[in-house]
CSV table of C-alpha atoms in Angstrom, one decimal:
chain,number,residue,atom,x,y,z
A,87,UNK,CA,7.8,13.5,3.8
A,88,UNK,CA,9.9,12.2,1.3
A,89,UNK,CA,13.2,12.5,3.1
A,90,UNK,CA,11.6,11.0,6.0
A,91,UNK,CA,10.6,7.8,4.0
A,92,UNK,CA,14.1,7.8,2.5
A,93,UNK,CA,16.1,8.0,5.7
A,94,UNK,CA,14.1,5.2,7.1
A,95,UNK,CA,14.9,3.2,4.0
A,96,UNK,CA,11.2,2.9,2.5
A,97,UNK,CA,10.0,2.8,-0.9
A,98,UNK,CA,9.0,6.4,-1.4
A,99,UNK,CA,11.8,8.5,-1.1
A,100,UNK,CA,12.4,12.3,-1.8
A,101,UNK,CA,12.8,12.0,-5.7
A,102,UNK,CA,9.3,10.1,-5.7
A,103,UNK,CA,7.5,12.3,-3.3
A,104,UNK,CA,8.9,15.4,-5.4
A,105,UNK,CA,7.5,13.7,-8.8
A,106,UNK,CA,4.1,12.9,-7.1
A,107,UNK,CA,3.6,16.2,-5.9
A,108,UNK,CA,4.8,18.1,-9.1
A,109,UNK,CA,2.7,15.6,-11.2
A,110,UNK,CA,-0.5,16.1,-9.6
A,111,UNK,CA,-0.1,20.1,-9.2
A,112,UNK,CA,0.9,20.0,-12.8
A,113,UNK,CA,-2.4,18.1,-14.0
A,114,UNK,CA,-4.7,20.3,-11.4
A,115,UNK,CA,-3.3,23.6,-12.5
A,116,UNK,CA,-3.6,22.4,-16.1
A,117,UNK,CA,-7.5,21.7,-15.4
A,118,UNK,CA,-7.7,24.9,-13.6
A,119,UNK,CA,-6.2,27.0,-16.2
A,120,UNK,CA,-8.1,25.0,-19.4
A,121,UNK,CA,-11.7,25.2,-17.7
A,122,UNK,CA,-13.2,27.3,-15.2
A,123,UNK,CA,-16.0,24.8,-15.0
A,124,UNK,CA,-15.4,23.1,-11.5
A,125,UNK,CA,-17.2,19.8,-13.0
A,126,UNK,CA,-14.1,19.6,-15.4
A,127,UNK,CA,-11.7,20.0,-12.6
A,128,UNK,CA,-13.5,17.5,-10.5
A,129,UNK,CA,-13.1,14.8,-13.4
A,130,UNK,CA,-9.6,15.5,-13.4
A,131,UNK,CA,-9.4,15.2,-9.7
A,132,UNK,CA,-11.1,11.9,-10.0
A,133,UNK,CA,-8.5,10.6,-12.6
A,134,UNK,CA,-5.5,11.5,-10.5
A,135,UNK,CA,-7.1,9.7,-7.5
A,136,UNK,CA,-7.6,6.4,-9.8
A,137,UNK,CA,-3.9,6.9,-10.9
A,138,UNK,CA,-2.6,7.5,-7.7
A,139,UNK,CA,-4.4,4.3,-6.1
A,140,UNK,CA,-2.4,2.2,-8.7
A,141,UNK,CA,0.9,3.7,-7.5
A,142,UNK,CA,0.3,2.8,-3.9
A,143,UNK,CA,-1.1,-0.5,-4.8
A,144,UNK,CA,2.3,-1.0,-6.4
A,145,UNK,CA,4.2,0.0,-3.2
A,146,UNK,CA,2.3,-2.8,-1.1
A,147,UNK,CA,3.5,-6.4,-0.8
A,148,UNK,CA,2.8,-9.4,1.2
A,149,UNK,CA,5.7,-11.4,2.7
A,150,UNK,CA,5.0,-14.2,5.1
A,151,UNK,CA,1.5,-13.7,5.5
A,152,UNK,CA,2.3,-9.8,6.6
A,153,UNK,CA,1.4,-6.8,4.4
A,154,UNK,CA,4.2,-4.2,4.1
A,155,UNK,CA,4.2,-0.5,2.5
A,156,UNK,CA,0.8,0.5,3.8
A,157,UNK,CA,2.3,3.4,5.1
A,158,UNK,CA,4.2,4.2,2.1
A,159,UNK,CA,1.0,4.1,0.0
A,160,UNK,CA,-0.7,6.3,2.5
A,161,UNK,CA,2.3,8.8,1.9
A,162,UNK,CA,1.5,8.8,-1.9
A,163,UNK,CA,-2.2,9.4,-1.3
A,164,UNK,CA,-1.4,12.3,1.0
A,165,UNK,CA,1.4,13.6,-1.3
A,166,UNK,CA,-1.1,13.4,-4.4
A,167,UNK,CA,-3.7,15.2,-2.4
A,168,UNK,CA,-1.1,17.9,-1.3
A,169,UNK,CA,-0.3,18.3,-5.2
A,170,UNK,CA,-4.0,18.7,-6.0
A,171,UNK,CA,-4.3,21.3,-3.6
A,172,UNK,CA,-1.6,23.5,-4.4
A,173,UNK,CA,-2.9,23.1,-7.9
A,174,UNK,CA,-6.2,24.4,-6.7
A,175,UNK,CA,-4.6,27.1,-5.2
A,176,UNK,CA,-5.0,25.9,-1.3
A,177,UNK,CA,-1.6,26.8,-0.4
A,178,UNK,CA,-2.0,27.5,3.3
A,179,UNK,CA,-4.1,24.2,3.8
A,180,UNK,CA,-1.6,22.2,2.1
A,181,UNK,CA,1.4,23.4,4.6
A,182,UNK,CA,-0.7,22.8,7.4
A,183,UNK,CA,-1.3,18.9,6.3
A,184,UNK,CA,2.1,18.7,5.4
A,185,UNK,CA,3.1,19.8,8.9
A,186,UNK,CA,0.3,17.5,10.2
A,187,UNK,CA,1.4,14.3,8.3
A,188,UNK,CA,5.1,14.7,9.3
A,189,UNK,CA,4.0,14.9,13.0
A,190,UNK,CA,2.3,11.6,12.4
A,191,UNK,CA,5.0,9.9,10.6
A,192,UNK,CA,7.9,11.3,13.1
A,193,UNK,CA,5.6,11.1,16.1
A,194,UNK,CA,5.1,7.2,15.1
A,195,UNK,CA,8.6,6.5,15.6
A,196,UNK,CA,8.6,8.0,19.0
A,197,UNK,CA,5.6,5.9,19.9
A,198,UNK,CA,7.0,2.6,18.8
A,199,UNK,CA,10.3,3.3,20.8
A,200,UNK,CA,8.1,3.9,24.1
A,201,UNK,CA,6.0,0.8,23.4
A,202,UNK,CA,9.0,-1.3,23.0
A,203,UNK,CA,10.5,0.0,26.1
A,204,UNK,CA,7.2,-0.7,27.8
A,205,UNK,CA,7.3,-4.0,26.4
A,206,UNK,CA,10.8,-5.0,27.8
A,207,UNK,CA,9.7,-3.3,31.3
A,208,UNK,CA,6.0,-4.9,31.5
A,209,UNK,CA,6.8,-8.2,30.6
A,210,UNK,CA,8.3,-10.9,32.6
A,211,UNK,CA,11.7,-9.6,34.1
A,212,UNK,CA,15.0,-10.8,32.6
A,213,UNK,CA,17.3,-12.4,35.4
A,214,UNK,CA,20.7,-11.4,33.8
A,215,UNK,CA,22.1,-8.4,31.9
A,216,UNK,CA,22.7,-11.1,28.9
A,217,UNK,CA,19.0,-11.9,28.8
A,218,UNK,CA,18.2,-8.2,28.8
A,219,UNK,CA,20.7,-7.7,25.8
A,220,UNK,CA,19.3,-10.6,24.0
A,221,UNK,CA,15.6,-9.7,24.5
A,222,UNK,CA,14.1,-9.1,21.0
A,223,UNK,CA,12.1,-5.9,20.4
A,224,UNK,CA,8.4,-6.3,19.3
């Protein structure tokens, strides 16, 4: 997921993704090894979620009345969740959710392209090739 974000020039790149997953894995696996009590592990999980919320909030910005970085913030949440799942020993589920998240991220690129093409075709037809070339995508 970090590679997908980095190739698109988004704030959460591959290094950040690796650090988020590694950090959350580290904290969860330490909680599991230090205390077999699931209540203690749940407390650690809750604190990780709080910290990750601050990371996500730091990625989002408002510019010209529009909010930017929401997808990157959501990716941070997913990465942290994956790290916690791995730390708790849910490896198979974390692989499945990684594939699902990548499908959503990569599929949205294709969907946007289709919608843009539809917008160009479905709106008022351009009269000349120059008009078509100058038509701005959504």
